[in-house]
CSV table of C-alpha atoms and ligand atoms in Angstrom, one decimal:
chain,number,residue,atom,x,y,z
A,1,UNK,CA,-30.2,-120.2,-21.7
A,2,UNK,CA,-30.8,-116.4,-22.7
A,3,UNK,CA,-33.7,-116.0,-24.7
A,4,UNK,CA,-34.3,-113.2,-27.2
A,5,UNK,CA,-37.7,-111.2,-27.7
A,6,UNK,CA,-39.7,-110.8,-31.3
A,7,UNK,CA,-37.3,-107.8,-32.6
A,8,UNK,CA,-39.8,-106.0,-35.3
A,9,UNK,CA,-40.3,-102.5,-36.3
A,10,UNK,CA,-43.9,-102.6,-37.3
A,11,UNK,CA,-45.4,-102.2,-33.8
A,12,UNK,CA,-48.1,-100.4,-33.3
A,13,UNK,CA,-48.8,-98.6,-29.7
A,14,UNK,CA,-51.0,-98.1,-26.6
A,15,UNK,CA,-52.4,-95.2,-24.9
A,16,UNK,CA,-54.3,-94.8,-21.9
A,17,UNK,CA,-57.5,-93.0,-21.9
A,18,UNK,CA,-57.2,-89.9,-19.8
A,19,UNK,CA,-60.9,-90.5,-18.4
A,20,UNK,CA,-60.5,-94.0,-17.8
A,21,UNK,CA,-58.7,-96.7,-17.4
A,22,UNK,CA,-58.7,-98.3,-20.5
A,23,UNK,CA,-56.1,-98.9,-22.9
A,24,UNK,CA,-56.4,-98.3,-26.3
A,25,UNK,CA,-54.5,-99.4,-29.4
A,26,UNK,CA,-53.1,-96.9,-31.8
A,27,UNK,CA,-51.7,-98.6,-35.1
A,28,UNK,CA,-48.4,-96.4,-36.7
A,29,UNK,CA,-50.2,-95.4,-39.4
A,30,UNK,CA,-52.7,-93.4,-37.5
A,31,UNK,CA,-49.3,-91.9,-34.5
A,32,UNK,CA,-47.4,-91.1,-37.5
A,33,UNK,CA,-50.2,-89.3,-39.6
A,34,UNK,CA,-51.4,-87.2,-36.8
A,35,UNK,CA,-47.3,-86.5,-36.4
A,36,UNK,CA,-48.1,-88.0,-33.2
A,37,UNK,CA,-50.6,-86.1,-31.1
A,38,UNK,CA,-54.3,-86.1,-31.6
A,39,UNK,CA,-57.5,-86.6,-30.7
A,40,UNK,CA,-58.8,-90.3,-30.6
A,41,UNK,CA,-61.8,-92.1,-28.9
A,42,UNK,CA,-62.1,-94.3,-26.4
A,43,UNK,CA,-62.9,-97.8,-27.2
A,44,UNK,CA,-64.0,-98.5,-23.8
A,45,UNK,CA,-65.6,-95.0,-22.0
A,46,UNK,CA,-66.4,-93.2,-25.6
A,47,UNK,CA,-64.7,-90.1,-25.2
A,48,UNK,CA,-62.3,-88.5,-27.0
A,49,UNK,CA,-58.8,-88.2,-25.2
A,50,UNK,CA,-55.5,-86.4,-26.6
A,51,UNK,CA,-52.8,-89.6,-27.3
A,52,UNK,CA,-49.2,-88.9,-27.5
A,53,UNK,CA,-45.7,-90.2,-25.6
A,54,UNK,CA,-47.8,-88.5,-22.4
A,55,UNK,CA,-50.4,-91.4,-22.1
A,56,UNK,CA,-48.0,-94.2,-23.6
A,57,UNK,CA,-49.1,-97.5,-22.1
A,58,UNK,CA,-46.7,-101.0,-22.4
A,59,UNK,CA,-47.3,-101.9,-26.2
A,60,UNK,CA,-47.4,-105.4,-25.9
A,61,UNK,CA,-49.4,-107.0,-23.0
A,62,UNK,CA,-47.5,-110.2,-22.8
A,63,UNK,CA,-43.4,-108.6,-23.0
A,64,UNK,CA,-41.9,-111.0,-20.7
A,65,UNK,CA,-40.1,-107.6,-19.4
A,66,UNK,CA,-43.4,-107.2,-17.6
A,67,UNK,CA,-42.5,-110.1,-15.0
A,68,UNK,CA,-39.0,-109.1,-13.0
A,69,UNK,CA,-38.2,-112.5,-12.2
A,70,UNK,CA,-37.4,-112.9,-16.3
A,71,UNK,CA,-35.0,-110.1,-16.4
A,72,UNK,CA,-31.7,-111.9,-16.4
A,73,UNK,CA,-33.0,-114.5,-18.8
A,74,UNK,CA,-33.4,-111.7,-21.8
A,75,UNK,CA,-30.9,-110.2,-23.4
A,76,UNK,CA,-30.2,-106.7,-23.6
A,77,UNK,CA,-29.2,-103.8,-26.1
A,78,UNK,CA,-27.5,-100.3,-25.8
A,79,UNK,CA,-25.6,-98.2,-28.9
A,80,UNK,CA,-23.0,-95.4,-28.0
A,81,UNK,CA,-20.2,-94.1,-30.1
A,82,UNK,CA,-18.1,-95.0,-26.6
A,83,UNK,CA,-15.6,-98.2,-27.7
A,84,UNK,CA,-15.3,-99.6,-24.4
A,85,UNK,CA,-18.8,-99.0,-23.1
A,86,UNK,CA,-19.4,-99.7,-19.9
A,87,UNK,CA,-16.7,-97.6,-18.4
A,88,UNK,CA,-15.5,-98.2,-14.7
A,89,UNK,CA,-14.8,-94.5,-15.1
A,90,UNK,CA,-17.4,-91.8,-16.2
A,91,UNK,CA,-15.9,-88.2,-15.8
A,92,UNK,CA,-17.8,-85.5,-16.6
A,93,UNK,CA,-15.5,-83.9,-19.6
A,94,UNK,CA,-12.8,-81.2,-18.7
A,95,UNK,CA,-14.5,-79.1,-21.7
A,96,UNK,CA,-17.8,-79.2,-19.9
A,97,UNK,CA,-16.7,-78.4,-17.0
A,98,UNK,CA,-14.8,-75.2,-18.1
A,99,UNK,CA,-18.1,-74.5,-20.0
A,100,UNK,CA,-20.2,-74.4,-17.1
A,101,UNK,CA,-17.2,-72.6,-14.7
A,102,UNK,CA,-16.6,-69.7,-17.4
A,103,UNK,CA,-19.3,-69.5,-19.5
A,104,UNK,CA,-22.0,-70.4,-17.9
A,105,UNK,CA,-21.0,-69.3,-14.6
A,106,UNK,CA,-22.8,-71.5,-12.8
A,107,UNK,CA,-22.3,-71.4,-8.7
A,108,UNK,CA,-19.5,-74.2,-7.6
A,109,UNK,CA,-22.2,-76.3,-5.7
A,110,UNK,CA,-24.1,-76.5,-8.3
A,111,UNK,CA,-21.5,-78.3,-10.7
A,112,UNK,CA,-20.7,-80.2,-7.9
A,113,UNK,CA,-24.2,-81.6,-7.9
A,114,UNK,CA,-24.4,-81.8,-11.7
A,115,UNK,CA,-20.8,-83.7,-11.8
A,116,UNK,CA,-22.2,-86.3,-8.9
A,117,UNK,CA,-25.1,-86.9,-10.9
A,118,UNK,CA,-23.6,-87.1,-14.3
A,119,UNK,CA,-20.2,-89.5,-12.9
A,120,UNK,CA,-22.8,-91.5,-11.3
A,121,UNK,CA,-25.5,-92.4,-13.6
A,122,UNK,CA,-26.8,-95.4,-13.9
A,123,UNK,CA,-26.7,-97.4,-17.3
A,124,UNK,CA,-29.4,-97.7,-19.8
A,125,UNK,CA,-30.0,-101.0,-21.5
A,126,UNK,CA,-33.4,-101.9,-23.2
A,127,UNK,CA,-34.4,-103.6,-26.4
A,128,UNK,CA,-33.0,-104.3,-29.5
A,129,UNK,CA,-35.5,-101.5,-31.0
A,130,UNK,CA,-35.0,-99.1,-28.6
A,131,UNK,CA,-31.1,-99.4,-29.3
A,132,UNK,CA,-31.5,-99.1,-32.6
A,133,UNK,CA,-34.0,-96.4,-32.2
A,134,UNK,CA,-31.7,-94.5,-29.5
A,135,UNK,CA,-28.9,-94.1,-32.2
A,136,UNK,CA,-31.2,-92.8,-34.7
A,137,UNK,CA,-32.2,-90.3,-32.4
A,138,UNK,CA,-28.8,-89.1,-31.4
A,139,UNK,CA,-27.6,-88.9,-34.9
A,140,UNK,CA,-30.8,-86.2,-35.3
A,141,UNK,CA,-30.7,-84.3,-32.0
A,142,UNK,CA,-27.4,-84.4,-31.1
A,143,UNK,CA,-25.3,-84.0,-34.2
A,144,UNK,CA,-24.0,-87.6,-33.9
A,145,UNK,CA,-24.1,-87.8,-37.8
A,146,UNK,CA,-20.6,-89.3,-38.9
A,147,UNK,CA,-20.0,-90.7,-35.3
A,148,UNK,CA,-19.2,-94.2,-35.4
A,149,UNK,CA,-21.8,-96.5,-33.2
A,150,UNK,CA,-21.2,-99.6,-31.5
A,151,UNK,CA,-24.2,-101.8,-30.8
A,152,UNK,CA,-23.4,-103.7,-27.3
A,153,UNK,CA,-25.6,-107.3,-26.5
A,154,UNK,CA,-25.8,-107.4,-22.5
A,155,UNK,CA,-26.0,-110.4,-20.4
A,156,UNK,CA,-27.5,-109.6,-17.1
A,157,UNK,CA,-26.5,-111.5,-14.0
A,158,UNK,CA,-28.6,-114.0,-13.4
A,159,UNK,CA,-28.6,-112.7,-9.4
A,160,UNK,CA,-30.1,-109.4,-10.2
A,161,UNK,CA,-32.1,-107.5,-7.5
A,162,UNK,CA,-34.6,-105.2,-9.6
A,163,UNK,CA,-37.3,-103.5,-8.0
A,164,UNK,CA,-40.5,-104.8,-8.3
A,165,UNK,CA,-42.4,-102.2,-10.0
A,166,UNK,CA,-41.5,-100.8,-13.3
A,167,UNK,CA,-41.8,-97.1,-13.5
A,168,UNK,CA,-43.6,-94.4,-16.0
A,169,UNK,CA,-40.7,-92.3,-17.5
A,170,UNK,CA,-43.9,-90.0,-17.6
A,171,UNK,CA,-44.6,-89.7,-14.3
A,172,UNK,CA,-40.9,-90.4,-12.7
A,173,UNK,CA,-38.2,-89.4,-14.7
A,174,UNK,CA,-35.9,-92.3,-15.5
A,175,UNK,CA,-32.8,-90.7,-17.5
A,176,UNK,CA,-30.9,-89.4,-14.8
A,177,UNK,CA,-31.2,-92.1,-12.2
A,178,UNK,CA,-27.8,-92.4,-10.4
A,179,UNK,CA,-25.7,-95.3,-8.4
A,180,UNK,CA,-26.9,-94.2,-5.3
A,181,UNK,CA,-30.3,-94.3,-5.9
A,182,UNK,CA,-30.7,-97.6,-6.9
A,183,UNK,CA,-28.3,-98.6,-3.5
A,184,UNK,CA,-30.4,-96.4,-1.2
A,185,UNK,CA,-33.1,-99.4,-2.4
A,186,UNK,CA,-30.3,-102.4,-2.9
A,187,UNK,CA,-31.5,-102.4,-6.2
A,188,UNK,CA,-29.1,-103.6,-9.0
A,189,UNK,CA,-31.2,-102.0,-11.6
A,190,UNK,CA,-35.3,-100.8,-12.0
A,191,UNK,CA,-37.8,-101.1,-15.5
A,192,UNK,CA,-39.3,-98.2,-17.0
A,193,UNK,CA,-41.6,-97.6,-19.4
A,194,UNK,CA,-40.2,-95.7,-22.5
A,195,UNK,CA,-42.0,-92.4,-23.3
A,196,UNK,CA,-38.9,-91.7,-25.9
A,197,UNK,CA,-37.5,-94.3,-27.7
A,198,UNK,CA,-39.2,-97.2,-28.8
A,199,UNK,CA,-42.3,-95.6,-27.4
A,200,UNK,CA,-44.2,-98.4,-25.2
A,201,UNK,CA,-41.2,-100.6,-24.4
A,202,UNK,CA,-39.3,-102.0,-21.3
A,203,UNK,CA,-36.1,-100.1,-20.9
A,204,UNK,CA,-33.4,-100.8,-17.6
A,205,UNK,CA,-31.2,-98.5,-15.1
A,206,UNK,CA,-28.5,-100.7,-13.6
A,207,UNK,CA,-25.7,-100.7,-11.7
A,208,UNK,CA,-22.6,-101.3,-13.4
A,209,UNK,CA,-21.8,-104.9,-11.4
A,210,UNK,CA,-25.4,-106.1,-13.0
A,211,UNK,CA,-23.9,-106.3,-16.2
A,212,UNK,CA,-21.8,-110.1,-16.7
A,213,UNK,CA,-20.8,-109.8,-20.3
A,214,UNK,CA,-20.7,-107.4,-23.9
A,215,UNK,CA,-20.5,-108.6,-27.2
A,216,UNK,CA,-20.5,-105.5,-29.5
A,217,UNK,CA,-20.5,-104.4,-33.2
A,218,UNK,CA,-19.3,-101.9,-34.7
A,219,UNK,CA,-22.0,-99.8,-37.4
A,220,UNK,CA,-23.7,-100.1,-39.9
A,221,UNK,CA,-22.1,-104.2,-40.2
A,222,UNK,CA,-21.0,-103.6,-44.2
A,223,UNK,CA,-20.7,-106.5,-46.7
A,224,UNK,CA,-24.1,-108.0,-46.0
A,225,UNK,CA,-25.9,-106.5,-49.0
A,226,UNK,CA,-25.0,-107.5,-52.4
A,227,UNK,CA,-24.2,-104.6,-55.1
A,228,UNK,CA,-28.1,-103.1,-56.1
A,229,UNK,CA,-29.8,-103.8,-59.2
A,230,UNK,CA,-29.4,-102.6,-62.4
A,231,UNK,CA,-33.3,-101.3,-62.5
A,232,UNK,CA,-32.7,-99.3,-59.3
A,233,UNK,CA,-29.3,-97.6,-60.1
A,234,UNK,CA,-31.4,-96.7,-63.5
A,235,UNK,CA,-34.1,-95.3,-61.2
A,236,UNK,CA,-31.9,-93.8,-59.2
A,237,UNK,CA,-30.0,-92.0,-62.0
A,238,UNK,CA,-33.4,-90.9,-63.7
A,239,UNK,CA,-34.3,-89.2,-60.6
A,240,UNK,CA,-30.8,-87.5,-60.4
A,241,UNK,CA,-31.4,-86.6,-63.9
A,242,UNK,CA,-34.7,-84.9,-63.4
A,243,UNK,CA,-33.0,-83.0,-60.4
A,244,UNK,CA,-30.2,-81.7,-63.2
A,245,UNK,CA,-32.7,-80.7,-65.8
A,246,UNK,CA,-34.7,-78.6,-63.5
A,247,UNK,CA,-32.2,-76.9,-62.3
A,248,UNK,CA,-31.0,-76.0,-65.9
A,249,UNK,CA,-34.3,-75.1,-67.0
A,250,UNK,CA,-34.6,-72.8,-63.7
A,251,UNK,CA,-30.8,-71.4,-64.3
A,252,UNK,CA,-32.3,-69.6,-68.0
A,253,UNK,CA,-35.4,-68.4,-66.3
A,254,UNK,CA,-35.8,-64.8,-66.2
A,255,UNK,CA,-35.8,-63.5,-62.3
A,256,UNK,CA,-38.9,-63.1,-60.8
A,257,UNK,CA,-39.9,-60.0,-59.0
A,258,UNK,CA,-39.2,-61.4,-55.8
A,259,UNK,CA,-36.3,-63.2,-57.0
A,260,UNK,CA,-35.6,-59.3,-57.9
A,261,UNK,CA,-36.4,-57.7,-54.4
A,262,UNK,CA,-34.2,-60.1,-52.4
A,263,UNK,CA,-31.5,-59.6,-54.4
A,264,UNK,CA,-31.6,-56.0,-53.7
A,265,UNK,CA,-32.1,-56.2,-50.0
A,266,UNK,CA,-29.6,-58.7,-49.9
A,267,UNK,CA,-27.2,-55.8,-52.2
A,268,UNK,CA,-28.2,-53.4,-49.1
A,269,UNK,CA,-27.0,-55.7,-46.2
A,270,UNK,CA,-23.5,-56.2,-48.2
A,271,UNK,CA,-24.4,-60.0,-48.8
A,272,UNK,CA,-24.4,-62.2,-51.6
A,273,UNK,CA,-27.9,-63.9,-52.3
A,274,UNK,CA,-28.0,-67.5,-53.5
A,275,UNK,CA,-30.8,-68.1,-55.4
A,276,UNK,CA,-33.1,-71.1,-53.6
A,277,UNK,CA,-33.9,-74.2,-56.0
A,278,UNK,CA,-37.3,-74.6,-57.4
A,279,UNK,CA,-39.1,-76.0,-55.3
A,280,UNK,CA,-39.7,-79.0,-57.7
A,281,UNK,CA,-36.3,-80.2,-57.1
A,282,UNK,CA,-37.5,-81.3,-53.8
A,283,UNK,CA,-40.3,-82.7,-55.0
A,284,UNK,CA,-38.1,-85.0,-57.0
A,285,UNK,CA,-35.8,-85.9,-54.1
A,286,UNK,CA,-38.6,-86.8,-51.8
A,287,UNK,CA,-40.1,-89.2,-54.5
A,288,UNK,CA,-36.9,-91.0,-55.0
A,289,UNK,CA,-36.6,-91.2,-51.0
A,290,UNK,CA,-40.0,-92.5,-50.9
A,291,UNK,CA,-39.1,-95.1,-53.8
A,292,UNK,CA,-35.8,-96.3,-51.9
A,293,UNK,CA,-37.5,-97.0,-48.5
A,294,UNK,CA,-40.7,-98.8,-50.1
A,295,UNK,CA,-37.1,-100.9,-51.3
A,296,UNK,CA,-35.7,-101.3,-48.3
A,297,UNK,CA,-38.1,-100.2,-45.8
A,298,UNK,CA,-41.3,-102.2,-46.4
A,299,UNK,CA,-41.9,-103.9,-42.9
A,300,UNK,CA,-40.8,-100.6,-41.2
A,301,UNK,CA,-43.8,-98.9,-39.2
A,302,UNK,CA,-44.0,-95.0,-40.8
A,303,UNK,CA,-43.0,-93.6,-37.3
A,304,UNK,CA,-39.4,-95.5,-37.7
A,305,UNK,CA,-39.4,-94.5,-41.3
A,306,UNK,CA,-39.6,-91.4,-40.6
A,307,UNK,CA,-36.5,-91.3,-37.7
A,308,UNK,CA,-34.7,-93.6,-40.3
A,309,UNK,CA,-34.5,-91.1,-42.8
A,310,UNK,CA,-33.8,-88.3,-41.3
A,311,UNK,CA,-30.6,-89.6,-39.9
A,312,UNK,CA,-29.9,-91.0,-43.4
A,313,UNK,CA,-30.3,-87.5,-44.8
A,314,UNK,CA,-30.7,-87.6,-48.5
A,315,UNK,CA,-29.2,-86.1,-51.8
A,316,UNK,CA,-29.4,-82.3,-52.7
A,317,UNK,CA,-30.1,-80.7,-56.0
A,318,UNK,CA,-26.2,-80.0,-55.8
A,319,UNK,CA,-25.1,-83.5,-55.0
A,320,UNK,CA,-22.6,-85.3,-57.2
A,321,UNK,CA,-22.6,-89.0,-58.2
A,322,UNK,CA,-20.0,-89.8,-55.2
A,323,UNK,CA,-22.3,-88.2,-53.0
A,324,UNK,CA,-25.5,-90.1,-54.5
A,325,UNK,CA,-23.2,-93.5,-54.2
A,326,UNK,CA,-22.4,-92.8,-50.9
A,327,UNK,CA,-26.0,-92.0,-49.6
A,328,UNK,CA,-27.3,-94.9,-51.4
A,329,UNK,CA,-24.8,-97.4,-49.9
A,330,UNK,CA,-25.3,-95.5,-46.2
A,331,UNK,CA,-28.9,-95.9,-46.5
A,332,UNK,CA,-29.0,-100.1,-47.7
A,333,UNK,CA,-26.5,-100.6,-44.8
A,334,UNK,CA,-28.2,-99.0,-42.3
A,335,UNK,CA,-32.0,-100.5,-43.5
A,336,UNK,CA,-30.1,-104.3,-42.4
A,337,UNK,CA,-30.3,-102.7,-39.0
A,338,UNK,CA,-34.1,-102.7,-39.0
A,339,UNK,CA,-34.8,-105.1,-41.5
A,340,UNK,CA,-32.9,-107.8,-41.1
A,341,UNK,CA,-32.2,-108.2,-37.6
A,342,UNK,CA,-31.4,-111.4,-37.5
A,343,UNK,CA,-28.1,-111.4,-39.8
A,344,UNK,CA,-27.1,-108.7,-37.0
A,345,UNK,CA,-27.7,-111.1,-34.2
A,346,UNK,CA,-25.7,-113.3,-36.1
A,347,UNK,CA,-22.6,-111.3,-36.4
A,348,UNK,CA,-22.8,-110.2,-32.5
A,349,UNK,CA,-22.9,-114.5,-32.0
A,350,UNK,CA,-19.5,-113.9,-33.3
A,351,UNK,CA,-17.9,-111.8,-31.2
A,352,UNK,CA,-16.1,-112.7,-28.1
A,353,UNK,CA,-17.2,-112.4,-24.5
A,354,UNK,CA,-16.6,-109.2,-22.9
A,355,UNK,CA,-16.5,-109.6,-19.1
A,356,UNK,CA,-17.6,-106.8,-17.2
A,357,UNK,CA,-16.8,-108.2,-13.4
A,358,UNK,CA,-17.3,-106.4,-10.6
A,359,UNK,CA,-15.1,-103.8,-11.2
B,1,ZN,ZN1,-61.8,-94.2,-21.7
C-alpha cells in the first residue's frame, strides 16, 4: 500500500547557518517579505548569516523521503505540457538543433555533447508541491502561459536501487543528471534536495524502468467549483468600475508637462505615444487581486501566493468583461490545485493505470 505525504502549501523553511551547523527555521512570512534573501540570526551560534535558496536545509525533519528504503512506498508527482510523459524517446528538437548549427554556430562536438545529455536525461519526480510549484514556474519563466498541463501520479517500483545519500542541488547540480550517470552507479534513481521548487523538499532523478505506473490529469480539473457569489461578482464589478472611472476622469485631464515632452520626443522618433494609465488604476487592480486570493488563497504561504499570481496574471485597465470572466474562472480553477488537494487526488484515483514497463 502507497502512502501519500501531508500535501500543504503553508510550509515554512530551513536554513543553515553559514557559521555553524545549526538549522534554523524561517516562517513564509518573514522569506517572502525580505523577497527572499536577508539577513537573519542564528538561533544557535548568535550571528547573523545571509538565508536564501543557497543555505536551504530539508524543511521538514521527519519527510519519510529522508529514509531511502521508503522511496517506493510514496507516491510521486511531475507536470509537463508532454501527453504521453514519460517518453521511451526524448530527441532533442529538429528546431533546436538547427538553432544551435546556424545560429549559434556552435562547434559539432559540442551539440553532440549537448544532444547526449539532453536525449539522456534522467526524469524528475518529487512532491505534490513541487509539481504544482514546477508548473507555476514554467508558465512564468518559460512562456508556458496557455500551454496545457498534465499532472502525472508515479508509482515507483518497489525494487528500486537509489543511492544512499541524497544530494544538495546547491552544492551538486541535479537538473541535468543523465542515464548514464545513475548506471555508472547502478542506481535506478538518487534524492536531492530542492534549492528551486518547493524550496526544502525531496525531489527524484530516475531511470525510466523505475517508474511502474502513471495516472495523469489534465489542468486546471474544471467543474469542481460552483458558480461564485453574488457578493463577490458585485465586488468584482465595483473594482472594474473604479478602474473605468479613472480612466475617464484621466482621459479629460489636461496633459501634463511631461505627458507634453514625451509626446514630442516620441513625434521626433516618428512613433506614436500611448499615454500610460494613472498609476491608480493599478492600485485598484492590485486591491481586487489581493481581495480574490484572501478568497481563495487563505491557507497559501505568501511565497506560493506570490508564484500563483503571477502565472494567473490579472485584469488590465483595458480589459473587457469576457476578459475579467475569464481571469476570474482561470484563477478559482487553478486555486483547487493548492487548496484543495484532496478533490485532485481524488479525480487522479480515477484514472486508469498507465504501465510504463521496461521499455
Ligand atoms: Zn549559527
Amino acid at each position: 500500500m502507497l502512502s501519500e505525504r501531508e500535501i500543504n502549501f503553508s510550509y515554512d523553511y530551513r536554513m543553515r547557518c553559514e557559521n555553524c551547523p545549526a538549522s534554523n527555521l524561517l516562517s513564509a512570512e518573514s522569506y517572502h517579505s525580505l523577497s527572499g534573501t536577508g539577513v537573519t540570526t542564528c538561533s544557535s551560534c548568535g550571528h547573523d548569516f545571509n538565508f536564501g535558496p543557497r543555505v536551504i536545509d530539508v524543511r521538514d525533519p521527519e519527510d519519510e523521503a529522508l529514509d531511502a528504503s521508503k522511496i517506493p512506498q510514496l507516491f510521486w508527482y511531475h507536470t509537463t505540457t508532454d501527453p504521453e510523459w514519460p517518453q521511451a524517446l526524448w530527441e532533442l528538437p529538429e528546431k533546436e538543433l538547427r538553432h544551435l548549427r546556424r545560429t549559434a554556430q556552435w562547434p559539432e562536438e559540442e551539440i553532440e555533447r549537448h544532444r547526449r545529455i539532453y536525449e539522456n536525461q534522467a526524469l524528475h519526480v518529487g512532491t505534490y508541491e513541487a509539481a504544482i510549484e514546477s508548473m507555476l514556474r514554467r508558465i512564468n519563466e518559460q512562456g508556458d502561459r496557455g500551454s496545457v498541463f498534465y499532472l502525472y501520479r508515479v508509482r515507483l517500483r518497489t525494487d528500486l536501487r537509489i543511492a544512499p545519500n541524497w544530494r544538495d542541488e546547491n552544492q551538486e547540480q541535479a537538473a541535468k543528471i543523465t542515464r548514464m550517470d545513475l548506471a555508472a552507479e547502478e542506481w535506478d534513481g538518487l534524492r536531492y534536495l530542492n534549492a528551486y521548487e518547493s524550496m526544502g523538499s525531496i525531489s527524484l532523478a530516475l531511470v525510466r524502468t523505475a517508474i511502474e505506473s502513471t495516472q495523469r490529469i489534465r489542468l486546471p480539473i474544471s467543474g469542481q467549483v460552483g458558480p461564485p457569489s453574488d457578493a463577490l461578482m458585485a465586488n468584482i464589478r465595483s473594482y472594474r468600475q473604479r478602474v473605468q472611472d479613472i480612466r475617464a476622469t484621466s482621459a479629460d485631464r489636461p496633459p501634463s508637462a511631461l505627458d507634453e515632452l514625451r509626446r514630442r520626443a516620441a513625434e521626433r522618433q516618428g512613433t506614436t505615444l500611448h499615454t500610460p494609465f494613472p498609476p491608480e488604476i493599478h492600485v485598484v487592480l492590485k486591491e481586487m487581486e489581493d481581495y480574490l486570493s484572501d478568497q481563495y488563497l487563505a491557507e497559501v504561504s505568501p511565497v506560493v501566493r506570490s508564484d500563483f499570481l503571477r502565472a494567473v496574471g490579472r485584469p488590465t485597465a483595458m480589459s473587457d468583461d469576457e476578459a475579467y470572466g475569464k481571469w476570474l474562472k482561470e484563477f478559482r480553477d487553478m486555486a483547487i490545485l493548492l487548496t484543495r488537494a484532496g478533490d485532485v487526488l481524488k479525480a487522479l484515483d480515477d484514472q486508469p493505470l498507465q504501465e510504463v514497463g521496461t521499455g
